[in-house]
Amino acid sequence: MKVKLSLHNSAFIRKPREKEKARISKEIAKSQCTADIQEIAVKIGEEGHTFCPAVFREGERKDDKVIEMQLFALDFDEEAVFDDIK
């Protein structure tokens, strides 16, 4: 099954710092892709790509610019290990 989402092009090995979060958030809105759900799981869960389940109009991450959202995501921080969740 293929879905649309906003997926950052870079992988991260650590949680971004506050300064980086704003930049990444802006970049994500311009990074729409369509991919197979298994490929998305690897990109996000194993490779560390930041994402937003929505796609946006005009490359702006704002509520009134949302085109569609095909995913529902849960966010686990720090204590959760991806292999345990999987």
PDB file of N, CA, C and O in Angstrom:
ATOM      1  N   MET A   1       0.840  -1.173   0.000  1.00  0.00           N
ATOM      2  CA  MET A   1       0.000   0.000   0.000  1.00  0.00           C
ATOM      3  C   MET A   1       0.892   1.247   0.000  1.00  0.00           C
ATOM      4  O   MET A   1       1.782   1.372   0.825  1.00  0.00           O
ATOM      5  N   LYS A   2       0.667   2.136  -0.922  1.00  0.00           N
ATOM      6  CA  LYS A   2       1.427   3.382  -0.998  1.00  0.00           C
ATOM      7  C   LYS A   2       0.634   4.509  -0.351  1.00  0.00           C
ATOM      8  O   LYS A   2      -0.574   4.579  -0.483  1.00  0.00           O
ATOM      9  N   VAL A   3       1.356   5.376   0.371  1.00  0.00           N
ATOM     10  CA  VAL A   3       0.731   6.525   1.019  1.00  0.00           C
ATOM     11  C   VAL A   3       1.584   7.774   0.781  1.00  0.00           C
ATOM     12  O   VAL A   3       2.780   7.688   0.510  1.00  0.00           O
ATOM     13  N   LYS A   4       0.928   8.932   0.888  1.00  0.00           N
ATOM     14  CA  LYS A   4       1.614  10.218   0.774  1.00  0.00           C
ATOM     15  C   LYS A   4       1.915  10.736   2.173  1.00  0.00           C
ATOM     16  O   LYS A   4       1.100  10.592   3.078  1.00  0.00           O
ATOM     17  N   LEU A   5       3.069  11.352   2.326  1.00  0.00           N
ATOM     18  CA  LEU A   5       3.453  11.968   3.586  1.00  0.00           C
ATOM     19  C   LEU A   5       4.562  12.974   3.322  1.00  0.00           C
ATOM     20  O   LEU A   5       5.054  13.086   2.201  1.00  0.00           O
ATOM     21  N   SER A   6       4.933  13.690   4.348  1.00  0.00           N
ATOM     22  CA  SER A   6       6.070  14.604   4.277  1.00  0.00           C
ATOM     23  C   SER A   6       7.210  13.932   5.026  1.00  0.00           C
ATOM     24  O   SER A   6       7.102  13.647   6.216  1.00  0.00           O
ATOM     25  N   LEU A   7       8.306  13.665   4.320  1.00  0.00           N
ATOM     26  CA  LEU A   7       9.423  12.888   4.875  1.00  0.00           C
ATOM     27  C   LEU A   7      10.720  13.644   4.637  1.00  0.00           C
ATOM     28  O   LEU A   7      11.055  13.979   3.499  1.00  0.00           O
ATOM     29  N   HIS A   8      11.440  13.936   5.708  1.00  0.00           N
ATOM     30  CA  HIS A   8      12.707  14.666   5.576  1.00  0.00           C
ATOM     31  C   HIS A   8      13.716  13.805   4.829  1.00  0.00           C
ATOM     32  O   HIS A   8      13.760  12.588   5.011  1.00  0.00           O
ATOM     33  N   ASN A   9      14.528  14.436   4.006  1.00  0.00           N
ATOM     34  CA  ASN A   9      15.506  13.715   3.184  1.00  0.00           C
ATOM     35  C   ASN A   9      16.672  13.143   3.978  1.00  0.00           C
ATOM     36  O   ASN A   9      17.292  12.178   3.559  1.00  0.00           O
ATOM     37  N   SER A  10      16.977  13.738   5.132  1.00  0.00           N
ATOM     38  CA  SER A  10      18.131  13.305   5.921  1.00  0.00           C
ATOM     39  C   SER A  10      17.718  12.367   7.051  1.00  0.00           C
ATOM     40  O   SER A  10      16.664  12.544   7.650  1.00  0.00           O
ATOM     41  N   ALA A  11      18.589  11.423   7.346  1.00  0.00           N
ATOM     42  CA  ALA A  11      18.392  10.546   8.499  1.00  0.00           C
ATOM     43  C   ALA A  11      19.104  11.165   9.699  1.00  0.00           C
ATOM     44  O   ALA A  11      20.116  11.842   9.551  1.00  0.00           O
ATOM     45  N   PHE A  12      18.560  10.939  10.886  1.00  0.00           N
ATOM     46  CA  PHE A  12      19.142  11.492  12.108  1.00  0.00           C
ATOM     47  C   PHE A  12      19.456  10.350  13.075  1.00  0.00           C
ATOM     48  O   PHE A  12      18.648   9.442  13.239  1.00  0.00           O
ATOM     49  N   ILE A  13      20.612  10.430  13.720  1.00  0.00           N
ATOM     50  CA  ILE A  13      20.986   9.394  14.684  1.00  0.00           C
ATOM     51  C   ILE A  13      20.686   9.835  16.115  1.00  0.00           C
ATOM     52  O   ILE A  13      20.866   9.073  17.042  1.00  0.00           O
ATOM     53  N   ARG A  14      20.245  11.079  16.276  1.00  0.00           N
ATOM     54  CA  ARG A  14      19.864  11.594  17.596  1.00  0.00           C
ATOM     55  C   ARG A  14      18.666  12.525  17.420  1.00  0.00           C
ATOM     56  O   ARG A  14      18.371  12.963  16.323  1.00  0.00           O
ATOM     57  N   LYS A  15      18.003  12.778  18.516  1.00  0.00           N
ATOM     58  CA  LYS A  15      16.874  13.701  18.501  1.00  0.00           C
ATOM     59  C   LYS A  15      17.403  15.111  18.194  1.00  0.00           C
ATOM     60  O   LYS A  15      18.367  15.552  18.815  1.00  0.00           O
ATOM     61  N   PRO A  16      16.810  15.822  17.235  1.00  0.00           N
ATOM     62  CA  PRO A  16      17.303  17.165  16.896  1.00  0.00           C
ATOM     63  C   PRO A  16      17.189  18.140  18.063  1.00  0.00           C
ATOM     64  O   PRO A  16      16.283  18.037  18.894  1.00  0.00           O
ATOM     65  N   ARG A  17      18.106  19.079  18.112  1.00  0.00           N
ATOM     66  CA  ARG A  17      18.088  20.138  19.128  1.00  0.00           C
ATOM     67  C   ARG A  17      17.002  21.149  18.767  1.00  0.00           C
ATOM     68  O   ARG A  17      16.500  21.166  17.650  1.00  0.00           O
ATOM     69  N   GLU A  18      16.665  22.027  19.708  1.00  0.00           N
ATOM     70  CA  GLU A  18      15.583  22.999  19.506  1.00  0.00           C
ATOM     71  C   GLU A  18      15.769  23.835  18.243  1.00  0.00           C
ATOM     72  O   GLU A  18      14.833  24.023  17.479  1.00  0.00           O
ATOM     73  N   LYS A  19      16.979  24.353  18.012  1.00  0.00           N
ATOM     74  CA  LYS A  19      17.250  25.164  16.821  1.00  0.00           C
ATOM     75  C   LYS A  19      16.999  24.362  15.546  1.00  0.00           C
ATOM     76  O   LYS A  19      16.486  24.882  14.565  1.00  0.00           O
ATOM     77  N   GLU A  20      17.391  23.112  15.561  1.00  0.00           N
ATOM     78  CA  GLU A  20      17.249  22.256  14.388  1.00  0.00           C
ATOM     79  C   GLU A  20      15.779  21.924  14.110  1.00  0.00           C
ATOM     80  O   GLU A  20      15.391  21.762  12.962  1.00  0.00           O
ATOM     81  N   LYS A  21      14.975  21.801  15.169  1.00  0.00           N
ATOM     82  CA  LYS A  21      13.572  21.410  15.012  1.00  0.00           C
ATOM     83  C   LYS A  21      12.805  22.373  14.120  1.00  0.00           C
ATOM     84  O   LYS A  21      12.034  21.943  13.270  1.00  0.00           O
ATOM     85  N   ALA A  22      12.999  23.669  14.299  1.00  0.00           N
ATOM     86  CA  ALA A  22      12.291  24.663  13.483  1.00  0.00           C
ATOM     87  C   ALA A  22      12.692  24.546  12.015  1.00  0.00           C
ATOM     88  O   ALA A  22      11.841  24.566  11.122  1.00  0.00           O
ATOM     89  N   ARG A  23      13.987  24.391  11.758  1.00  0.00           N
ATOM     90  CA  ARG A  23      14.471  24.253  10.387  1.00  0.00           C
ATOM     91  C   ARG A  23      13.926  22.986   9.739  1.00  0.00           C
ATOM     92  O   ARG A  23      13.434  22.999   8.615  1.00  0.00           O
ATOM     93  N   ILE A  24      13.983  21.889  10.472  1.00  0.00           N
ATOM     94  CA  ILE A  24      13.506  20.607   9.962  1.00  0.00           C
ATOM     95  C   ILE A  24      12.008  20.675   9.679  1.00  0.00           C
ATOM     96  O   ILE A  24      11.536  20.186   8.655  1.00  0.00           O
ATOM     97  N   SER A  25      11.248  21.299  10.558  1.00  0.00           N
ATOM     98  CA  SER A  25       9.804  21.431  10.383  1.00  0.00           C
ATOM     99  C   SER A  25       9.481  22.158   9.079  1.00  0.00           C
ATOM    100  O   SER A  25       8.583  21.758   8.334  1.00  0.00           O
ATOM    101  N   LYS A  26      10.220  23.218   8.791  1.00  0.00           N
ATOM    102  CA  LYS A  26      10.004  23.961   7.545  1.00  0.00           C
ATOM    103  C   LYS A  26      10.381  23.106   6.334  1.00  0.00           C
ATOM    104  O   LYS A  26       9.698  23.121   5.311  1.00  0.00           O
ATOM    105  N   GLU A  27      11.477  22.376   6.446  1.00  0.00           N
ATOM    106  CA  GLU A  27      11.932  21.546   5.333  1.00  0.00           C
ATOM    107  C   GLU A  27      10.971  20.398   5.047  1.00  0.00           C
ATOM    108  O   GLU A  27      10.746  20.049   3.880  1.00  0.00           O
ATOM    109  N   ILE A  28      10.401  19.829   6.090  1.00  0.00           N
ATOM    110  CA  ILE A  28       9.483  18.699   5.919  1.00  0.00           C
ATOM    111  C   ILE A  28       8.293  19.078   5.061  1.00  0.00           C
ATOM    112  O   ILE A  28       7.856  18.311   4.206  1.00  0.00           O
ATOM    113  N   ALA A  29       7.759  20.276   5.264  1.00  0.00           N
ATOM    114  CA  ALA A  29       6.579  20.715   4.517  1.00  0.00           C
ATOM    115  C   ALA A  29       6.843  20.757   3.013  1.00  0.00           C
ATOM    116  O   ALA A  29       5.912  20.676   2.217  1.00  0.00           O
ATOM    117  N   LYS A  30       8.099  20.859   2.630  1.00  0.00           N
ATOM    118  CA  LYS A  30       8.476  20.910   1.212  1.00  0.00           C
ATOM    119  C   LYS A  30       8.935  19.550   0.691  1.00  0.00           C
ATOM    120  O   LYS A  30       9.367  19.436  -0.449  1.00  0.00           O
ATOM    121  N   SER A  31       8.854  18.520   1.530  1.00  0.00           N
ATOM    122  CA  SER A  31       9.413  17.208   1.186  1.00  0.00           C
ATOM    123  C   SER A  31       8.333  16.136   1.094  1.00  0.00           C
ATOM    124  O   SER A  31       8.340  15.158   1.838  1.00  0.00           O
ATOM    125  N   GLN A  32       7.395  16.323   0.191  1.00  0.00           N
ATOM    126  CA  GLN A  32       6.335  15.334   0.014  1.00  0.00           C
ATOM    127  C   GLN A  32       6.869  14.118  -0.731  1.00  0.00           C
ATOM    128  O   GLN A  32       7.718  14.241  -1.602  1.00  0.00           O
ATOM    129  N   CYS A  33       6.336  12.960  -0.375  1.00  0.00           N
ATOM    130  CA  CYS A  33       6.700  11.751  -1.105  1.00  0.00           C
ATOM    131  C   CYS A  33       5.535  10.768  -1.066  1.00  0.00           C
ATOM    132  O   CYS A  33       4.638  10.882  -0.236  1.00  0.00           O
ATOM    133  N   THR A  34       5.564   9.840  -1.963  1.00  0.00           N
ATOM    134  CA  THR A  34       4.634   8.717  -1.980  1.00  0.00           C
ATOM    135  C   THR A  34       5.483   7.462  -1.909  1.00  0.00           C
ATOM    136  O   THR A  34       6.405   7.292  -2.711  1.00  0.00           O
ATOM    137  N   ALA A  35       5.207   6.623  -0.927  1.00  0.00           N
ATOM    138  CA  ALA A  35       6.039   5.436  -0.737  1.00  0.00           C
ATOM    139  C   ALA A  35       5.217   4.300  -0.148  1.00  0.00           C
ATOM    140  O   ALA A  35       4.150   4.516   0.420  1.00  0.00           O
ATOM    141  N   ASP A  36       5.753   3.108  -0.290  1.00  0.00           N
ATOM    142  CA  ASP A  36       5.143   1.916   0.285  1.00  0.00           C
ATOM    143  C   ASP A  36       5.258   1.986   1.814  1.00  0.00           C
ATOM    144  O   ASP A  36       6.264   2.450   2.349  1.00  0.00           O
ATOM    145  N   ILE A  37       4.244   1.530   2.504  1.00  0.00           N
ATOM    146  CA  ILE A  37       4.197   1.620   3.962  1.00  0.00           C
ATOM    147  C   ILE A  37       5.386   0.913   4.628  1.00  0.00           C
ATOM    148  O   ILE A  37       5.920   1.392   5.627  1.00  0.00           O
ATOM    149  N   GLN A  38       5.850  -0.193   4.065  1.00  0.00           N
ATOM    150  CA  GLN A  38       7.017  -0.885   4.632  1.00  0.00           C
ATOM    151  C   GLN A  38       8.281  -0.042   4.467  1.00  0.00           C
ATOM    152  O   GLN A  38       9.124   0.012   5.362  1.00  0.00           O
ATOM    153  N   GLU A  39       8.421   0.623   3.332  1.00  0.00           N
ATOM    154  CA  GLU A  39       9.569   1.496   3.095  1.00  0.00           C
ATOM    155  C   GLU A  39       9.552   2.677   4.079  1.00  0.00           C
ATOM    156  O   GLU A  39      10.587   3.054   4.628  1.00  0.00           O
ATOM    157  N   ILE A  40       8.368   3.215   4.318  1.00  0.00           N
ATOM    158  CA  ILE A  40       8.226   4.317   5.270  1.00  0.00           C
ATOM    159  C   ILE A  40       8.622   3.866   6.669  1.00  0.00           C
ATOM    160  O   ILE A  40       9.326   4.575   7.393  1.00  0.00           O
ATOM    161  N   ALA A  41       8.197   2.686   7.065  1.00  0.00           N
ATOM    162  CA  ALA A  41       8.539   2.156   8.392  1.00  0.00           C
ATOM    163  C   ALA A  41      10.048   2.050   8.572  1.00  0.00           C
ATOM    164  O   ALA A  41      10.581   2.382   9.628  1.00  0.00           O
ATOM    165  N   VAL A  42      10.758   1.603   7.548  1.00  0.00           N
ATOM    166  CA  VAL A  42      12.215   1.496   7.616  1.00  0.00           C
ATOM    167  C   VAL A  42      12.841   2.886   7.686  1.00  0.00           C
ATOM    168  O   VAL A  42      13.713   3.144   8.521  1.00  0.00           O
ATOM    169  N   LYS A  43      12.392   3.804   6.815  1.00  0.00           N
ATOM    170  CA  LYS A  43      12.947   5.164   6.802  1.00  0.00           C
ATOM    171  C   LYS A  43      12.810   5.834   8.170  1.00  0.00           C
ATOM    172  O   LYS A  43      13.751   6.430   8.668  1.00  0.00           O
ATOM    173  N   ILE A  44      11.636   5.727   8.771  1.00  0.00           N
ATOM    174  CA  ILE A  44      11.376   6.398  10.042  1.00  0.00           C
ATOM    175  C   ILE A  44      11.927   5.607  11.220  1.00  0.00           C
ATOM    176  O   ILE A  44      12.676   6.134  12.038  1.00  0.00           O
ATOM    177  N   GLY A  45      11.551   4.342  11.308  1.00  0.00           N
ATOM    178  CA  GLY A  45      11.879   3.542  12.488  1.00  0.00           C
ATOM    179  C   GLY A  45      13.304   3.058  12.579  1.00  0.00           C
ATOM    180  O   GLY A  45      13.862   2.963  13.663  1.00  0.00           O
ATOM    181  N   GLU A  46      13.930   2.772  11.451  1.00  0.00           N
ATOM    182  CA  GLU A  46      15.284   2.222  11.492  1.00  0.00           C
ATOM    183  C   GLU A  46      16.346   3.218  11.048  1.00  0.00           C
ATOM    184  O   GLU A  46      17.439   3.236  11.596  1.00  0.00           O
ATOM    185  N   GLU A  47      16.021   4.066  10.064  1.00  0.00           N
ATOM    186  CA  GLU A  47      17.017   5.008   9.546  1.00  0.00           C
ATOM    187  C   GLU A  47      16.964   6.363  10.243  1.00  0.00           C
ATOM    188  O   GLU A  47      17.929   7.118  10.172  1.00  0.00           O
ATOM    189  N   GLY A  48      15.853   6.703  10.894  1.00  0.00           N
ATOM    190  CA  GLY A  48      15.765   7.936  11.664  1.00  0.00           C
ATOM    191  C   GLY A  48      15.347   9.179  10.902  1.00  0.00           C
ATOM    192  O   GLY A  48      15.696  10.294  11.276  1.00  0.00           O
ATOM    193  N   HIS A  49      14.575   9.002   9.834  1.00  0.00           N
ATOM    194  CA  HIS A  49      14.068  10.163   9.102  1.00  0.00           C
ATOM    195  C   HIS A  49      12.908  10.790   9.872  1.00  0.00           C
ATOM    196  O   HIS A  49      12.030  10.089  10.369  1.00  0.00           O
ATOM    197  N   THR A  50      12.911  12.122   9.970  1.00  0.00           N
ATOM    198  CA  THR A  50      11.813  12.848  10.581  1.00  0.00           C
ATOM    199  C   THR A  50      10.685  12.949   9.560  1.00  0.00           C
ATOM    200  O   THR A  50      10.936  13.061   8.360  1.00  0.00           O
ATOM    201  N   PHE A  51       9.421  12.929  10.043  1.00  0.00           N
ATOM    202  CA  PHE A  51       8.305  12.967   9.110  1.00  0.00           C
ATOM    203  C   PHE A  51       7.120  13.693   9.720  1.00  0.00           C
ATOM    204  O   PHE A  51       7.066  13.960  10.912  1.00  0.00           O
ATOM    205  N   CYS A  52       6.177  14.000   8.874  1.00  0.00           N
ATOM    206  CA  CYS A  52       4.863  14.480   9.276  1.00  0.00           C
ATOM    207  C   CYS A  52       3.873  13.691   8.434  1.00  0.00           C
ATOM    208  O   CYS A  52       4.073  13.548   7.223  1.00  0.00           O
ATOM    209  N   PRO A  53       2.818  13.127   9.034  1.00  0.00           N
ATOM    210  CA  PRO A  53       1.909  12.296   8.253  1.00  0.00           C
ATOM    211  C   PRO A  53       1.070  13.067   7.233  1.00  0.00           C
ATOM    212  O   PRO A  53       0.456  12.468   6.368  1.00  0.00           O
ATOM    213  N   ALA A  54       1.071  14.401   7.292  1.00  0.00           N
ATOM    214  CA  ALA A  54       0.302  15.215   6.353  1.00  0.00           C
ATOM    215  C   ALA A  54       1.172  15.662   5.184  1.00  0.00           C
ATOM    216  O   ALA A  54       2.394  15.663   5.264  1.00  0.00           O
ATOM    217  N   VAL A  55       0.516  16.058   4.090  1.00  0.00           N
ATOM    218  CA  VAL A  55       1.189  16.764   2.995  1.00  0.00           C
ATOM    219  C   VAL A  55       0.562  18.161   2.917  1.00  0.00           C
ATOM    220  O   VAL A  55      -0.619  18.340   3.215  1.00  0.00           O
ATOM    221  N   PHE A  56       1.384  19.130   2.526  1.00  0.00           N
ATOM    222  CA  PHE A  56       1.007  20.532   2.627  1.00  0.00           C
ATOM    223  C   PHE A  56       1.029  21.247   1.281  1.00  0.00           C
ATOM    224  O   PHE A  56       1.827  20.926   0.413  1.00  0.00           O
ATOM    225  N   ARG A  57       0.194  22.244   1.175  1.00  0.00           N
ATOM    226  CA  ARG A  57       0.132  23.122   0.011  1.00  0.00           C
ATOM    227  C   ARG A  57       1.163  24.238   0.195  1.00  0.00           C
ATOM    228  O   ARG A  57       1.393  24.712   1.302  1.00  0.00           O
ATOM    229  N   GLU A  58       1.790  24.633  -0.878  1.00  0.00           N
ATOM    230  CA  GLU A  58       2.720  25.762  -0.907  1.00  0.00           C
ATOM    231  C   GLU A  58       3.930  25.587   0.009  1.00  0.00           C
ATOM    232  O   GLU A  58       4.570  26.564   0.391  1.00  0.00           O
ATOM    233  N   GLY A  59       4.231  24.362   0.391  1.00  0.00           N
ATOM    234  CA  GLY A  59       5.412  24.088   1.198  1.00  0.00           C
ATOM    235  C   GLY A  59       5.404  24.713   2.576  1.00  0.00           C
ATOM    236  O   GLY A  59       6.450  24.948   3.158  1.00  0.00           O
ATOM    237  N   GLU A  60       4.203  24.954   3.126  1.00  0.00           N
ATOM    238  CA  GLU A  60       4.093  25.560   4.454  1.00  0.00           C
ATOM    239  C   GLU A  60       3.408  24.603   5.411  1.00  0.00           C
ATOM    240  O   GLU A  60       2.324  24.108   5.129  1.00  0.00           O
ATOM    241  N   ARG A  61       4.020  24.371   6.553  1.00  0.00           N
ATOM    242  CA  ARG A  61       3.472  23.452   7.560  1.00  0.00           C
ATOM    243  C   ARG A  61       2.525  24.224   8.489  1.00  0.00           C
ATOM    244  O   ARG A  61       2.889  24.629   9.589  1.00  0.00           O
ATOM    245  N   LYS A  62       1.312  24.425   7.990  1.00  0.00           N
ATOM    246  CA  LYS A  62       0.270  25.146   8.725  1.00  0.00           C
ATOM    247  C   LYS A  62      -1.037  24.392   8.558  1.00  0.00           C
ATOM    248  O   LYS A  62      -1.268  23.742   7.529  1.00  0.00           O
ATOM    249  N   ASP A  63      -1.911  24.504   9.567  1.00  0.00           N
ATOM    250  CA  ASP A  63      -3.194  23.797   9.524  1.00  0.00           C
ATOM    251  C   ASP A  63      -3.996  24.106   8.262  1.00  0.00           C
ATOM    252  O   ASP A  63      -4.580  23.211   7.660  1.00  0.00           O
ATOM    253  N   ASP A  64      -4.028  25.371   7.854  1.00  0.00           N
ATOM    254  CA  ASP A  64      -4.832  25.747   6.695  1.00  0.00           C
ATOM    255  C   ASP A  64      -4.186  25.372   5.361  1.00  0.00           C
ATOM    256  O   ASP A  64      -4.761  25.579   4.304  1.00  0.00           O
ATOM    257  N   LYS A  65      -2.991  24.795   5.411  1.00  0.00           N
ATOM    258  CA  LYS A  65      -2.281  24.371   4.196  1.00  0.00           C
ATOM    259  C   LYS A  65      -2.275  22.848   4.027  1.00  0.00           C
ATOM    260  O   LYS A  65      -1.695  22.342   3.078  1.00  0.00           O
ATOM    261  N   VAL A  66      -2.915  22.129   4.936  1.00  0.00           N
ATOM    262  CA  VAL A  66      -2.946  20.661   4.842  1.00  0.00           C
ATOM    263  C   VAL A  66      -3.782  20.247   3.635  1.00  0.00           C
ATOM    264  O   VAL A  66      -4.917  20.694   3.473  1.00  0.00           O
ATOM    265  N   ILE A  67      -3.207  19.396   2.810  1.00  0.00           N
ATOM    266  CA  ILE A  67      -3.920  18.847   1.649  1.00  0.00           C
ATOM    267  C   ILE A  67      -4.610  17.550   2.054  1.00  0.00           C
ATOM    268  O   ILE A  67      -5.789  17.359   1.795  1.00  0.00           O
ATOM    269  N   GLU A  68      -3.843  16.653   2.666  1.00  0.00           N
ATOM    270  CA  GLU A  68      -4.389  15.367   3.099  1.00  0.00           C
ATOM    271  C   GLU A  68      -3.470  14.718   4.112  1.00  0.00           C
ATOM    272  O   GLU A  68      -2.318  15.098   4.271  1.00  0.00           O
ATOM    273  N   MET A  69      -4.028  13.705   4.797  1.00  0.00           N
ATOM    274  CA  MET A  69      -3.267  12.927   5.756  1.00  0.00           C
ATOM    275  C   MET A  69      -3.757  11.488   5.651  1.00  0.00           C
ATOM    276  O   MET A  69      -4.932  11.220   5.848  1.00  0.00           O
ATOM    277  N   GLN A  70      -2.846  10.578   5.314  1.00  0.00           N
ATOM    278  CA  GLN A  70      -3.203   9.178   5.127  1.00  0.00           C
ATOM    279  C   GLN A  70      -2.672   8.272   6.228  1.00  0.00           C
ATOM    280  O   GLN A  70      -2.981   7.098   6.254  1.00  0.00           O
ATOM    281  N   LEU A  71      -1.859   8.815   7.113  1.00  0.00           N
ATOM    282  CA  LEU A  71      -1.279   8.021   8.198  1.00  0.00           C
ATOM    283  C   LEU A  71      -1.737   8.541   9.548  1.00  0.00           C
ATOM    284  O   LEU A  71      -2.032   9.716   9.701  1.00  0.00           O
ATOM    285  N   PHE A  72      -1.746   7.641  10.516  1.00  0.00           N
ATOM    286  CA  PHE A  72      -1.933   7.988  11.917  1.00  0.00           C
ATOM    287  C   PHE A  72      -0.686   7.493  12.612  1.00  0.00           C
ATOM    288  O   PHE A  72      -0.311   6.331  12.462  1.00  0.00           O
ATOM    289  N   ALA A  73      -0.009   8.374  13.342  1.00  0.00           N
ATOM    290  CA  ALA A  73       1.271   7.997  13.930  1.00  0.00           C
ATOM    291  C   ALA A  73       1.257   8.128  15.446  1.00  0.00           C
ATOM    292  O   ALA A  73       0.597   9.011  15.989  1.00  0.00           O
ATOM    293  N   LEU A  74       1.976   7.250  16.101  1.00  0.00           N
ATOM    294  CA  LEU A  74       2.194   7.325  17.540  1.00  0.00           C
ATOM    295  C   LEU A  74       3.647   7.723  17.756  1.00  0.00           C
ATOM    296  O   LEU A  74       4.539   7.244  17.057  1.00  0.00           O
ATOM    297  N   ASP A  75       3.903   8.590  18.729  1.00  0.00           N
ATOM    298  CA  ASP A  75       5.251   9.077  18.999  1.00  0.00           C
ATOM    299  C   ASP A  75       5.726   8.536  20.342  1.00  0.00           C
ATOM    300  O   ASP A  75       5.141   8.835  21.378  1.00  0.00           O
ATOM    301  N   PHE A  76       6.776   7.726  20.311  1.00  0.00           N
ATOM    302  CA  PHE A  76       7.367   7.167  21.524  1.00  0.00           C
ATOM    303  C   PHE A  76       8.716   7.836  21.734  1.00  0.00           C
ATOM    304  O   PHE A  76       9.554   7.830  20.848  1.00  0.00           O
ATOM    305  N   ASP A  77       8.933   8.398  22.901  1.00  0.00           N
ATOM    306  CA  ASP A  77      10.193   9.085  23.185  1.00  0.00           C
ATOM    307  C   ASP A  77      11.055   8.303  24.157  1.00  0.00           C
ATOM    308  O   ASP A  77      10.575   7.519  24.952  1.00  0.00           O
ATOM    309  N   GLU A  78      12.319   8.546  24.060  1.00  0.00           N
ATOM    310  CA  GLU A  78      13.400   8.143  24.945  1.00  0.00           C
ATOM    311  C   GLU A  78      13.373   6.728  25.487  1.00  0.00           C
ATOM    312  O   GLU A  78      14.216   5.950  25.150  1.00  0.00           O
ATOM    313  N   GLU A  79      12.433   6.364  26.320  1.00  0.00           N
ATOM    314  CA  GLU A  79      12.492   5.062  26.971  1.00  0.00           C
ATOM    315  C   GLU A  79      12.032   3.916  26.076  1.00  0.00           C
ATOM    316  O   GLU A  79      12.340   2.773  26.334  1.00  0.00           O
ATOM    317  N   ALA A  80      11.297   4.238  25.041  1.00  0.00           N
ATOM    318  CA  ALA A  80      10.797   3.200  24.148  1.00  0.00           C
ATOM    319  C   ALA A  80      11.889   2.794  23.159  1.00  0.00           C
ATOM    320  O   ALA A  80      12.581   3.631  22.604  1.00  0.00           O
ATOM    321  N   VAL A  81      12.030   1.502  22.942  1.00  0.00           N
ATOM    322  CA  VAL A  81      12.982   0.962  21.980  1.00  0.00           C
ATOM    323  C   VAL A  81      12.180   0.459  20.781  1.00  0.00           C
ATOM    324  O   VAL A  81      11.226  -0.311  20.944  1.00  0.00           O
ATOM    325  N   PHE A  82      12.550   0.918  19.579  1.00  0.00           N
ATOM    326  CA  PHE A  82      11.769   0.596  18.393  1.00  0.00           C
ATOM    327  C   PHE A  82      11.562  -0.915  18.215  1.00  0.00           C
ATOM    328  O   PHE A  82      10.473  -1.366  17.890  1.00  0.00           O
ATOM    329  N   ASP A  83      12.589  -1.713  18.453  1.00  0.00           N
ATOM    330  CA  ASP A  83      12.446  -3.164  18.293  1.00  0.00           C
ATOM    331  C   ASP A  83      11.396  -3.739  19.252  1.00  0.00           C
ATOM    332  O   ASP A  83      10.683  -4.668  18.902  1.00  0.00           O
ATOM    333  N   ASP A  84      11.303  -3.172  20.471  1.00  0.00           N
ATOM    334  CA  ASP A  84      10.277  -3.616  21.425  1.00  0.00           C
ATOM    335  C   ASP A  84       8.873  -3.241  20.940  1.00  0.00           C
ATOM    336  O   ASP A  84       7.936  -4.024  21.077  1.00  0.00           O
ATOM    337  N   ILE A  85       8.723  -2.055  20.413  1.00  0.00           N
ATOM    338  CA  ILE A  85       7.422  -1.585  19.912  1.00  0.00           C
ATOM    339  C   ILE A  85       7.015  -2.399  18.691  1.00  0.00           C
ATOM    340  O   ILE A  85       5.861  -2.822  18.580  1.00  0.00           O
ATOM    341  N   LYS A  86       7.965  -2.640  17.810  1.00  0.00           N
ATOM    342  CA  LYS A  86       7.706  -3.408  16.589  1.00  0.00           C
ATOM    343  C   LYS A  86       7.228  -4.794  16.959  1.00  0.00           C
ATOM    344  O   LYS A  86       6.315  -5.320  16.438  1.00  0.00           O
TER     345      LYS A  86
END
